[in-house]
Amino acid sequence: MAARGKAFAASLSGTSLEYYDFAVYGTASALVFPQLFFPGSDPLTGLLLAFTTFAVGYVSRPVGGFVFGRLGDTLGRKRVLVSTLLLIGVATVLIGLLPTYETIGVTAPIVLVLLRFAQGVGVGGEWGSAVLLSGEFGDARRRGFWSSAAQIGPPAGNLLANGVFAILAATLTSEQLLSWGWRLAFVLSAVLVAFGLWIRLALEDTPVFRALQETGSTSEAPIREVLRIHPRGLLAAILSRLGPDVSYSLLTVYVLSYATRTAGFERAEVLSAVLMGSALQLGLVPAFGALSDRCNRRAVSTAAVVGAGVWVFVLFPAISSGSFGLLVLAVVVGLVLHAAAYGPQAAFITEQFAPRLRSTGSSLGYTVAGVVGGALAPLLLTSLEADLGWAAAAGYVALACVLSAVGLAVGRDHDPREDEELASALPTGPAGTAPDRP
């Protein structure tokens, strides 16, 4: 049990760092980066700002998925997770130490873009192995719960990032925040890196990967094999993420703009509603992951994405009413439905691939869907709502949820005997994993 607990904590700490870094960057982009790195009088830096905000962090994720996903199936989950944790953490800390435009000119935004790219590569490589770290140490028949450790990262990271900036804004003057205070939010990520490394370095690789090594079953060309052997599984993985990704963008990013612009809410009011829902998700994500171990995993997720696709047509009118109570209800229910779809998702995606190809297949499915869903959603929601009204934006979200339902329908149910047969190849004793073996 000790190894399972450490694996769960190692997975949770890494994905929390990942989303903390992305949320801190997004908040800083709104509060301080335009003045410090992208002065409006310089067209070049304005272009770099747009490139950074809307593309770099997402376009680089598939690079991480291809590179580190493959390495997870050839070198092991643990090595990948140590590397990605260092990459994400070092890039974030360096952003906090980066001289501004006023000090080094256009070099500052260029380096910022490169560091953001490095963050994205680390994020793309982190998720697949993080899910496997907790899932493959845990009981194969309870993978929904154990794999949910990585899924707790987004709400935990968002809460932590917004909390840090809220404390800084409350304790510092505007001049202090702009001068040096913002840097603290980035440098603080070193604490999560140190904690994550302490746990990850103390762990062996997962029982499943060590069994693959024992039997000589690791893949030499996992990307090619995934595309050849598991095209249906890859399609299921990609589609299953679209609805939750688009919904999450709506509920945590676009809602801030829509509610303040159309209903006159203060930004703090909208943010408080998002934070309430995010706090609930900390407990609901693993709870729904555990529920999917008792019920059919695809059925739980399908009910959630269908519910999200219907709820979005309630959400927009509720927000437009101008009632704070309805705003909170709309956002919180939306995030509860997201948790119901997101909690079982990690287990579902990894179960679409044979154990020897899980890291590669999961990473590819996660990162490709992130580009299609997460990167484009805020832009499409803004454009559709502005040109055609809220119903068009809601229809886009509903379509993404329908596609997720299709992906869940074409996916396969997991056979835990795959893991149990592999685990039986490991010797018992000090080097074995008999007490914690799935």
CSV table of C-alpha atoms in Angstrom, one decimal:
chain,number,residue,atom,x,y,z
A,1,MET,CA,0.0,0.0,0.0
A,2,ALA,CA,2.9,2.3,0.7
A,3,ALA,CA,4.1,2.1,-2.9
A,4,ARG,CA,0.5,2.8,-4.2
A,5,GLY,CA,0.2,5.8,-2.0
A,6,LYS,CA,3.5,7.2,-3.1
A,7,ALA,CA,2.6,6.6,-6.7
A,8,PHE,CA,-0.7,8.4,-6.2
A,9,ALA,CA,1.0,11.4,-4.6
A,10,ALA,CA,3.7,11.5,-7.3
A,11,SER,CA,1.1,11.6,-10.0
A,12,LEU,CA,-1.0,14.2,-8.3
A,13,SER,CA,2.0,16.5,-7.5
A,14,GLY,CA,3.3,16.4,-11.1
A,15,THR,CA,-0.1,17.2,-12.7
A,16,SER,CA,-0.8,19.9,-10.1
A,17,LEU,CA,2.5,21.6,-10.9
A,18,GLU,CA,1.6,21.3,-14.6
A,19,TYR,CA,-1.7,23.1,-14.2
A,20,TYR,CA,-0.4,25.5,-11.6
A,21,ASP,CA,2.3,26.6,-14.1
A,22,PHE,CA,-0.3,27.0,-16.9
A,23,ALA,CA,-2.7,28.9,-14.7
A,24,VAL,CA,-0.1,31.2,-13.3
A,25,TYR,CA,1.1,32.0,-16.8
A,26,GLY,CA,-2.4,32.8,-17.9
A,27,THR,CA,-3.1,35.0,-14.9
A,28,ALA,CA,0.2,36.8,-15.3
A,29,SER,CA,-0.6,37.3,-19.0
A,30,ALA,CA,-3.7,39.3,-18.0
A,31,LEU,CA,-2.2,41.2,-15.1
A,32,VAL,CA,1.5,42.0,-15.8
A,33,PHE,CA,3.0,40.5,-19.0
A,34,PRO,CA,1.5,43.0,-21.4
A,35,GLN,CA,3.3,45.9,-19.6
A,36,LEU,CA,6.5,44.0,-18.8
A,37,PHE,CA,7.1,41.9,-21.9
A,38,PHE,CA,4.8,43.0,-24.7
A,39,PRO,CA,4.6,46.9,-24.8
A,40,GLY,CA,1.7,47.9,-27.1
A,41,SER,CA,3.9,50.3,-29.0
A,42,ASP,CA,6.0,47.5,-30.5
A,43,PRO,CA,4.1,45.5,-33.2
A,44,LEU,CA,6.6,42.7,-33.0
A,45,THR,CA,6.1,42.0,-29.4
A,46,GLY,CA,2.3,42.3,-29.8
A,47,LEU,CA,2.6,39.5,-32.4
A,48,LEU,CA,4.7,37.4,-30.1
A,49,LEU,CA,2.1,37.9,-27.3
A,50,ALA,CA,-0.7,36.6,-29.6
A,51,PHE,CA,1.5,33.6,-30.6
A,52,THR,CA,2.4,32.9,-27.0
A,53,THR,CA,-1.2,33.1,-25.6
A,54,PHE,CA,-3.0,31.2,-28.2
A,55,ALA,CA,-0.6,28.7,-29.7
A,56,VAL,CA,2.8,27.9,-28.1
A,57,GLY,CA,1.6,26.2,-24.9
A,58,TYR,CA,-0.7,23.9,-26.9
A,59,VAL,CA,1.2,23.4,-30.2
A,60,SER,CA,4.2,22.2,-28.2
A,61,ARG,CA,2.2,19.6,-26.3
A,62,PRO,CA,2.1,17.0,-29.1
A,63,VAL,CA,5.9,17.4,-29.4
A,64,GLY,CA,6.1,16.3,-25.7
A,65,GLY,CA,3.5,13.5,-26.3
A,66,PHE,CA,5.5,12.1,-29.3
A,67,VAL,CA,8.9,12.3,-27.6
A,68,PHE,CA,8.1,11.4,-24.0
A,69,GLY,CA,5.2,9.1,-24.7
A,70,ARG,CA,7.5,6.9,-26.8
A,71,LEU,CA,10.2,7.0,-24.1
A,72,GLY,CA,7.6,6.0,-21.5
A,73,ASP,CA,7.2,2.7,-23.4
A,74,THR,CA,10.8,2.1,-24.1
A,75,LEU,CA,12.8,3.5,-21.1
A,76,GLY,CA,10.1,3.5,-18.4
A,77,ARG,CA,7.4,5.7,-16.8
A,78,LYS,CA,9.6,6.8,-13.9
A,79,ARG,CA,12.5,8.2,-16.1
A,80,VAL,CA,10.0,10.2,-18.2
A,81,LEU,CA,8.2,11.6,-15.1
A,82,VAL,CA,11.5,12.8,-13.6
A,83,SER,CA,12.5,14.5,-16.9
A,84,THR,CA,9.1,16.2,-17.5
A,85,LEU,CA,8.9,17.4,-13.9
A,86,LEU,CA,12.3,19.0,-14.2
A,87,LEU,CA,11.5,20.5,-17.6
A,88,ILE,CA,8.2,22.1,-16.5
A,89,GLY,CA,9.6,23.3,-13.2
A,90,VAL,CA,12.8,24.8,-14.5
A,91,ALA,CA,11.0,26.6,-17.3
A,92,THR,CA,8.5,28.1,-14.9
A,93,VAL,CA,11.2,29.2,-12.4
A,94,LEU,CA,13.2,30.8,-15.3
A,95,ILE,CA,10.2,32.8,-16.3
A,96,GLY,CA,10.1,34.2,-12.8
A,97,LEU,CA,13.7,35.2,-13.1
A,98,LEU,CA,13.5,36.5,-16.7
A,99,PRO,CA,14.6,40.2,-17.3
A,100,THR,CA,11.8,42.3,-18.8
A,101,TYR,CA,11.5,44.1,-22.1
A,102,GLU,CA,12.7,47.3,-20.5
A,103,THR,CA,16.0,45.6,-19.5
A,104,ILE,CA,16.9,43.4,-22.5
A,105,GLY,CA,14.5,44.6,-25.2
A,106,VAL,CA,12.9,42.2,-27.6
A,107,THR,CA,15.0,39.3,-26.3
A,108,ALA,CA,12.7,39.2,-23.3
A,109,PRO,CA,9.5,38.2,-25.1
A,110,ILE,CA,11.4,35.8,-27.4
A,111,VAL,CA,12.9,34.0,-24.4
A,112,LEU,CA,9.5,34.0,-22.7
A,113,VAL,CA,8.0,32.3,-25.8
A,114,LEU,CA,10.7,29.6,-25.8
A,115,LEU,CA,10.2,29.0,-22.1
A,116,ARG,CA,6.4,28.7,-22.7
A,117,PHE,CA,7.2,26.2,-25.5
A,118,ALA,CA,9.3,24.2,-23.0
A,119,GLN,CA,6.4,24.2,-20.6
A,120,GLY,CA,4.1,22.8,-23.2
A,121,VAL,CA,6.5,20.0,-24.2
A,122,GLY,CA,6.8,19.0,-20.5
A,123,VAL,CA,3.0,19.1,-20.1
A,124,GLY,CA,2.5,16.9,-23.2
A,125,GLY,CA,4.9,14.3,-21.9
A,126,GLU,CA,3.8,14.4,-18.3
A,127,TRP,CA,0.2,13.3,-18.4
A,128,GLY,CA,0.5,9.9,-20.1
A,129,SER,CA,3.2,8.6,-17.7
A,130,ALA,CA,1.7,10.3,-14.7
A,131,VAL,CA,-1.6,8.4,-15.3
A,132,LEU,CA,0.3,5.2,-15.7
A,133,LEU,CA,2.4,5.7,-12.6
A,134,SER,CA,-0.6,5.7,-10.2
A,135,GLY,CA,-2.8,3.4,-12.4
A,136,GLU,CA,-0.2,0.7,-12.8
A,137,PHE,CA,0.9,0.7,-9.1
A,138,GLY,CA,-2.8,0.5,-8.1
A,139,ASP,CA,-5.2,-2.4,-8.3
A,140,ALA,CA,-6.1,-3.0,-12.0
A,141,ARG,CA,-9.7,-3.6,-11.0
A,142,ARG,CA,-9.8,-0.1,-9.3
A,143,ARG,CA,-7.9,1.8,-12.1
A,144,GLY,CA,-10.6,4.5,-12.3
A,145,PHE,CA,-9.8,5.6,-8.8
A,146,TRP,CA,-6.0,5.2,-8.9
A,147,SER,CA,-5.6,6.9,-12.3
A,148,SER,CA,-7.7,9.8,-11.2
A,149,ALA,CA,-4.7,11.2,-9.3
A,150,ALA,CA,-3.5,12.9,-12.5
A,151,GLN,CA,-7.0,14.2,-13.1
A,152,ILE,CA,-7.1,16.1,-9.8
A,153,GLY,CA,-4.2,18.3,-11.1
A,154,PRO,CA,-6.3,20.8,-13.1
A,155,PRO,CA,-8.6,21.9,-10.3
A,156,ALA,CA,-5.8,21.7,-7.7
A,157,GLY,CA,-3.4,23.7,-10.0
A,158,ASN,CA,-6.0,26.3,-10.8
A,159,LEU,CA,-7.0,26.8,-7.1
A,160,LEU,CA,-3.3,27.1,-6.1
A,161,ALA,CA,-2.4,29.5,-8.8
A,162,ASN,CA,-5.4,31.8,-8.3
A,163,GLY,CA,-4.9,31.6,-4.5
A,164,VAL,CA,-1.2,32.7,-4.8
A,165,PHE,CA,-2.1,35.6,-7.0
A,166,ALA,CA,-5.0,36.6,-4.7
A,167,ILE,CA,-2.6,36.7,-1.8
A,168,LEU,CA,0.0,38.7,-3.7
A,169,ALA,CA,-2.6,41.2,-4.9
A,170,ALA,CA,-4.0,41.6,-1.4
A,171,THR,CA,-0.7,42.1,0.4
A,172,LEU,CA,1.3,44.1,-2.2
A,173,THR,CA,0.7,47.4,-3.9
A,174,SER,CA,0.1,47.5,-7.6
A,175,GLU,CA,3.7,48.9,-8.1
A,176,GLN,CA,5.2,46.1,-6.0
A,177,LEU,CA,3.2,43.4,-7.8
A,178,LEU,CA,4.3,44.8,-11.2
A,179,SER,CA,7.9,45.2,-10.1
A,180,TRP,CA,8.8,42.0,-8.3
A,181,GLY,CA,5.7,40.4,-6.7
A,182,TRP,CA,4.6,38.5,-9.8
A,183,ARG,CA,7.9,36.7,-9.9
A,184,LEU,CA,7.2,34.9,-6.6
A,185,ALA,CA,4.3,33.0,-8.1
A,186,PHE,CA,6.6,31.5,-10.7
A,187,VAL,CA,9.6,30.8,-8.3
A,188,LEU,CA,7.2,29.1,-5.8
A,189,SER,CA,6.8,26.3,-8.3
A,190,ALA,CA,10.2,25.1,-7.3
A,191,VAL,CA,8.6,23.8,-4.0
A,192,LEU,CA,6.3,21.6,-6.0
A,193,VAL,CA,9.2,20.4,-8.1
A,194,ALA,CA,11.2,19.5,-5.1
A,195,PHE,CA,8.3,17.6,-3.5
A,196,GLY,CA,7.5,15.8,-6.7
A,197,LEU,CA,11.2,14.8,-7.3
A,198,TRP,CA,11.5,13.6,-3.7
A,199,ILE,CA,8.6,11.2,-4.2
A,200,ARG,CA,9.4,10.1,-7.8
A,201,LEU,CA,13.0,9.4,-7.3
A,202,ALA,CA,12.2,7.1,-4.3
A,203,LEU,CA,9.8,5.0,-6.5
A,204,GLU,CA,10.7,2.0,-8.6
A,205,ASP,CA,9.2,1.9,-12.1
A,206,THR,CA,5.6,0.6,-12.3
A,207,PRO,CA,5.0,-3.2,-11.9
A,208,VAL,CA,3.6,-3.4,-15.4
A,209,PHE,CA,6.6,-1.8,-17.0
A,210,ARG,CA,9.1,-3.9,-15.0
A,211,ALA,CA,7.1,-7.0,-16.0
A,212,LEU,CA,7.4,-5.9,-19.7
A,213,GLN,CA,11.1,-5.7,-19.2
A,214,GLU,CA,11.3,-9.1,-17.5
A,215,THR,CA,9.5,-10.8,-20.4
A,216,GLY,CA,11.2,-8.8,-23.1
A,217,SER,CA,7.9,-7.4,-24.3
A,218,THR,CA,8.7,-3.7,-24.6
A,219,SER,CA,8.1,-2.1,-28.0
A,220,GLU,CA,11.0,-0.7,-30.1
A,221,ALA,CA,8.7,1.4,-32.3
A,222,PRO,CA,5.7,2.3,-30.2
A,223,ILE,CA,4.4,5.2,-32.3
A,224,ARG,CA,4.3,3.0,-35.4
A,225,GLU,CA,2.7,0.2,-33.5
A,226,VAL,CA,0.0,2.4,-32.0
A,227,LEU,CA,-1.0,3.7,-35.4
A,228,ARG,CA,-1.0,0.2,-36.9
A,229,ILE,CA,-2.5,-1.8,-34.1
A,230,HIS,CA,-4.7,0.6,-32.2
A,231,PRO,CA,-6.2,3.2,-34.6
A,232,ARG,CA,-9.6,2.7,-33.1
A,233,GLY,CA,-8.3,3.1,-29.6
A,234,LEU,CA,-6.5,6.3,-30.5
A,235,LEU,CA,-9.6,7.7,-32.2
A,236,ALA,CA,-11.6,6.8,-29.1
A,237,ALA,CA,-9.1,8.5,-26.8
A,238,ILE,CA,-9.0,11.7,-28.9
A,239,LEU,CA,-12.8,12.0,-29.2
A,240,SER,CA,-13.5,11.1,-25.6
A,241,ARG,CA,-11.5,14.2,-24.5
A,242,LEU,CA,-13.1,16.8,-26.8
A,243,GLY,CA,-16.3,17.4,-24.8
A,244,PRO,CA,-14.6,17.7,-21.4
A,245,ASP,CA,-11.9,19.9,-22.8
A,246,VAL,CA,-14.3,22.3,-24.6
A,247,SER,CA,-16.5,22.4,-21.5
A,248,TYR,CA,-13.6,23.1,-19.2
A,249,SER,CA,-12.5,26.0,-21.4
A,250,LEU,CA,-16.0,27.4,-21.3
A,251,LEU,CA,-16.4,27.0,-17.6
A,252,THR,CA,-13.0,28.3,-16.5
A,253,VAL,CA,-11.8,30.7,-19.2
A,254,TYR,CA,-14.5,31.9,-21.5
A,255,VAL,CA,-17.1,32.4,-18.7
A,256,LEU,CA,-14.9,35.1,-17.2
A,257,SER,CA,-15.3,37.2,-20.4
A,258,TYR,CA,-19.0,36.3,-21.1
A,259,ALA,CA,-20.3,36.9,-17.7
A,260,THR,CA,-18.6,40.3,-17.2
A,261,ARG,CA,-19.4,41.5,-20.7
A,262,THR,CA,-23.0,40.4,-21.1
A,263,ALA,CA,-24.4,40.5,-17.5
A,264,GLY,CA,-22.2,43.1,-15.8
A,265,PHE,CA,-20.7,40.8,-13.2
A,266,GLU,CA,-17.5,41.8,-11.5
A,267,ARG,CA,-14.5,39.6,-12.5
A,268,ALA,CA,-14.1,38.6,-8.8
A,269,GLU,CA,-17.7,37.4,-8.7
A,270,VAL,CA,-17.2,35.1,-11.7
A,271,LEU,CA,-13.9,33.9,-10.4
A,272,SER,CA,-15.4,33.0,-7.1
A,273,ALA,CA,-18.0,30.9,-8.8
A,274,VAL,CA,-15.2,29.1,-10.8
A,275,LEU,CA,-13.2,28.5,-7.6
A,276,MET,CA,-16.3,27.0,-5.8
A,277,GLY,CA,-16.7,24.5,-8.6
A,278,SER,CA,-13.0,23.8,-8.7
A,279,ALA,CA,-12.9,23.1,-5.0
A,280,LEU,CA,-15.7,20.6,-5.3
A,281,GLN,CA,-13.8,18.9,-8.2
A,282,LEU,CA,-11.0,18.0,-5.8
A,283,GLY,CA,-13.2,15.4,-4.2
A,284,LEU,CA,-15.5,14.7,-7.0
A,285,VAL,CA,-12.9,13.7,-9.6
A,286,PRO,CA,-11.6,10.7,-7.6
A,287,ALA,CA,-15.1,9.9,-6.5
A,288,PHE,CA,-16.4,9.5,-10.0
A,289,GLY,CA,-13.2,7.6,-10.9
A,290,ALA,CA,-14.0,5.2,-8.1
A,291,LEU,CA,-17.7,5.0,-9.3
A,292,SER,CA,-16.5,4.0,-12.7
A,293,ASP,CA,-14.8,1.0,-11.1
A,294,ARG,CA,-18.1,-0.3,-9.8
A,295,CYS,CA,-20.2,0.7,-12.8
A,296,ASN,CA,-19.3,0.5,-16.5
A,297,ARG,CA,-16.7,3.2,-17.1
A,298,ARG,CA,-18.0,4.2,-20.5
A,299,ALA,CA,-21.5,4.5,-19.2
A,300,VAL,CA,-20.5,6.8,-16.4
A,301,SER,CA,-18.6,9.1,-18.7
A,302,THR,CA,-21.3,9.0,-21.4
A,303,ALA,CA,-24.0,10.1,-19.0
A,304,ALA,CA,-21.7,13.0,-17.9
A,305,VAL,CA,-20.9,14.3,-21.4
A,306,VAL,CA,-24.5,14.0,-22.5
A,307,GLY,CA,-25.5,15.9,-19.4
A,308,ALA,CA,-22.9,18.6,-20.1
A,309,GLY,CA,-24.1,18.9,-23.7
A,310,VAL,CA,-27.7,19.6,-22.4
A,311,TRP,CA,-26.7,21.8,-19.4
A,312,VAL,CA,-24.8,24.3,-21.6
A,313,PHE,CA,-28.2,25.4,-23.0
A,314,VAL,CA,-29.2,26.2,-19.4
A,315,LEU,CA,-25.9,27.8,-18.5
A,316,PHE,CA,-25.9,30.7,-21.0
A,317,PRO,CA,-29.4,32.0,-20.1
A,318,ALA,CA,-28.7,31.6,-16.4
A,319,ILE,CA,-25.5,33.7,-16.6
A,320,SER,CA,-27.3,36.3,-18.7
A,321,SER,CA,-30.0,36.7,-16.1
A,322,GLY,CA,-27.6,38.8,-14.0
A,323,SER,CA,-28.3,36.8,-10.8
A,324,PHE,CA,-25.2,35.8,-8.9
A,325,GLY,CA,-27.0,32.8,-7.5
A,326,LEU,CA,-27.8,31.5,-10.9
A,327,LEU,CA,-24.2,32.2,-12.1
A,328,VAL,CA,-22.9,30.1,-9.3
A,329,LEU,CA,-25.4,27.3,-10.0
A,330,ALA,CA,-24.6,27.3,-13.7
A,331,VAL,CA,-20.8,27.1,-13.3
A,332,VAL,CA,-20.8,24.7,-10.3
A,333,VAL,CA,-23.2,22.2,-12.0
A,334,GLY,CA,-21.2,22.5,-15.2
A,335,LEU,CA,-18.0,21.7,-13.3
A,336,VAL,CA,-19.7,18.8,-11.4
A,337,LEU,CA,-20.7,17.3,-14.8
A,338,HIS,CA,-17.1,17.9,-16.0
A,339,ALA,CA,-15.8,16.0,-12.9
A,340,ALA,CA,-18.1,13.1,-13.7
A,341,ALA,CA,-16.7,12.8,-17.2
A,342,TYR,CA,-13.1,13.7,-16.3
A,343,GLY,CA,-12.6,11.4,-13.3
A,344,PRO,CA,-12.9,8.1,-15.3
A,345,GLN,CA,-11.2,9.6,-18.4
A,346,ALA,CA,-7.6,8.7,-17.5
A,347,ALA,CA,-8.4,5.0,-16.9
A,348,PHE,CA,-10.6,4.9,-20.1
A,349,ILE,CA,-7.9,6.3,-22.3
A,350,THR,CA,-5.1,4.1,-21.0
A,351,GLU,CA,-7.3,1.0,-21.3
A,352,GLN,CA,-7.6,1.6,-25.1
A,353,PHE,CA,-4.0,0.4,-25.5
A,354,ALA,CA,-2.1,-2.8,-24.8
A,355,PRO,CA,0.2,-2.4,-21.8
A,356,ARG,CA,3.4,-2.2,-23.9
A,357,LEU,CA,1.9,0.8,-25.8
A,358,ARG,CA,0.0,2.6,-23.1
A,359,SER,CA,2.4,5.5,-22.6
A,360,THR,CA,2.6,6.3,-26.3
A,361,GLY,CA,-1.1,5.8,-27.1
A,362,SER,CA,-2.3,7.8,-24.0
A,363,SER,CA,0.1,10.7,-24.6
A,364,LEU,CA,-0.9,11.0,-28.3
A,365,GLY,CA,-4.6,10.9,-27.5
A,366,TYR,CA,-4.2,13.4,-24.8
A,367,THR,CA,-2.1,15.9,-26.7
A,368,VAL,CA,-3.9,15.8,-30.0
A,369,ALA,CA,-7.2,16.3,-28.3
A,370,GLY,CA,-5.7,19.2,-26.3
A,371,VAL,CA,-4.8,21.1,-29.5
A,372,VAL,CA,-8.2,20.4,-31.2
A,373,GLY,CA,-10.2,21.1,-28.0
A,374,GLY,CA,-8.3,23.2,-25.5
A,375,ALA,CA,-6.5,25.5,-27.9
A,376,LEU,CA,-9.3,26.3,-30.2
A,377,ALA,CA,-12.3,26.4,-27.8
A,378,PRO,CA,-11.9,30.0,-26.4
A,379,LEU,CA,-11.4,31.4,-29.9
A,380,LEU,CA,-14.4,29.5,-31.4
A,381,LEU,CA,-16.6,30.3,-28.4
A,382,THR,CA,-15.8,34.0,-28.7
A,383,SER,CA,-16.3,34.1,-32.5
A,384,LEU,CA,-19.6,32.1,-32.5
A,385,GLU,CA,-21.2,34.0,-29.7
A,386,ALA,CA,-20.2,37.4,-31.2
A,387,ASP,CA,-21.4,36.5,-34.7
A,388,LEU,CA,-24.3,34.2,-34.1
A,389,GLY,CA,-25.3,34.5,-30.5
A,390,TRP,CA,-25.0,32.3,-27.4
A,391,ALA,CA,-27.0,29.4,-28.9
A,392,ALA,CA,-24.3,28.9,-31.5
A,393,ALA,CA,-21.6,28.8,-28.9
A,394,ALA,CA,-23.7,26.4,-26.8
A,395,GLY,CA,-24.2,24.2,-30.0
A,396,TYR,CA,-20.5,24.0,-30.4
A,397,VAL,CA,-20.0,22.7,-26.9
A,398,ALA,CA,-22.9,20.3,-27.4
A,399,LEU,CA,-21.3,19.0,-30.6
A,400,ALA,CA,-18.0,18.4,-28.8
A,401,CYS,CA,-19.9,16.4,-26.2
A,402,VAL,CA,-21.7,14.3,-28.9
A,403,LEU,CA,-18.3,13.5,-30.4
A,404,SER,CA,-17.1,12.4,-27.0
A,405,ALA,CA,-20.1,10.1,-26.6
A,406,VAL,CA,-19.2,8.6,-30.0
A,407,GLY,CA,-15.6,8.1,-28.8
A,408,LEU,CA,-16.8,6.4,-25.7
A,409,ALA,CA,-19.1,4.2,-27.7
A,410,VAL,CA,-16.3,3.0,-30.0
A,411,GLY,CA,-13.8,2.4,-27.2
A,412,ARG,CA,-13.3,-0.9,-25.5
A,413,ASP,CA,-13.8,-2.0,-21.9
A,414,HIS,CA,-10.7,-3.0,-20.0
A,415,ASP,CA,-9.7,-6.5,-19.2
A,416,PRO,CA,-7.8,-6.4,-15.9
A,417,ARG,CA,-6.3,-9.8,-16.6
A,418,GLU,CA,-3.8,-8.1,-19.0
A,419,ASP,CA,-2.1,-6.5,-16.0
A,420,GLU,CA,-2.5,-9.4,-13.7
A,421,GLU,CA,-0.8,-11.8,-16.1
A,422,LEU,CA,2.0,-9.3,-16.6
A,423,ALA,CA,2.5,-8.8,-12.8
A,424,SER,CA,2.8,-12.6,-12.4
A,425,ALA,CA,6.1,-12.4,-14.3
A,426,LEU,CA,7.7,-10.4,-11.5
A,427,PRO,CA,9.6,-12.3,-8.8
A,428,THR,CA,8.5,-11.9,-5.2
A,429,GLY,CA,10.8,-10.8,-2.4
A,430,PRO,CA,12.6,-7.5,-1.9
A,431,ALA,CA,12.8,-6.7,-5.6
A,432,GLY,CA,9.3,-7.8,-6.3
A,433,THR,CA,6.0,-6.2,-5.7
A,434,ALA,CA,3.9,-9.0,-4.2
A,435,PRO,CA,2.3,-6.8,-1.5
A,436,ASP,CA,1.3,-4.0,-4.0
A,437,ARG,CA,0.9,-6.0,-7.2
A,438,PRO,CA,-2.3,-5.5,-9.1
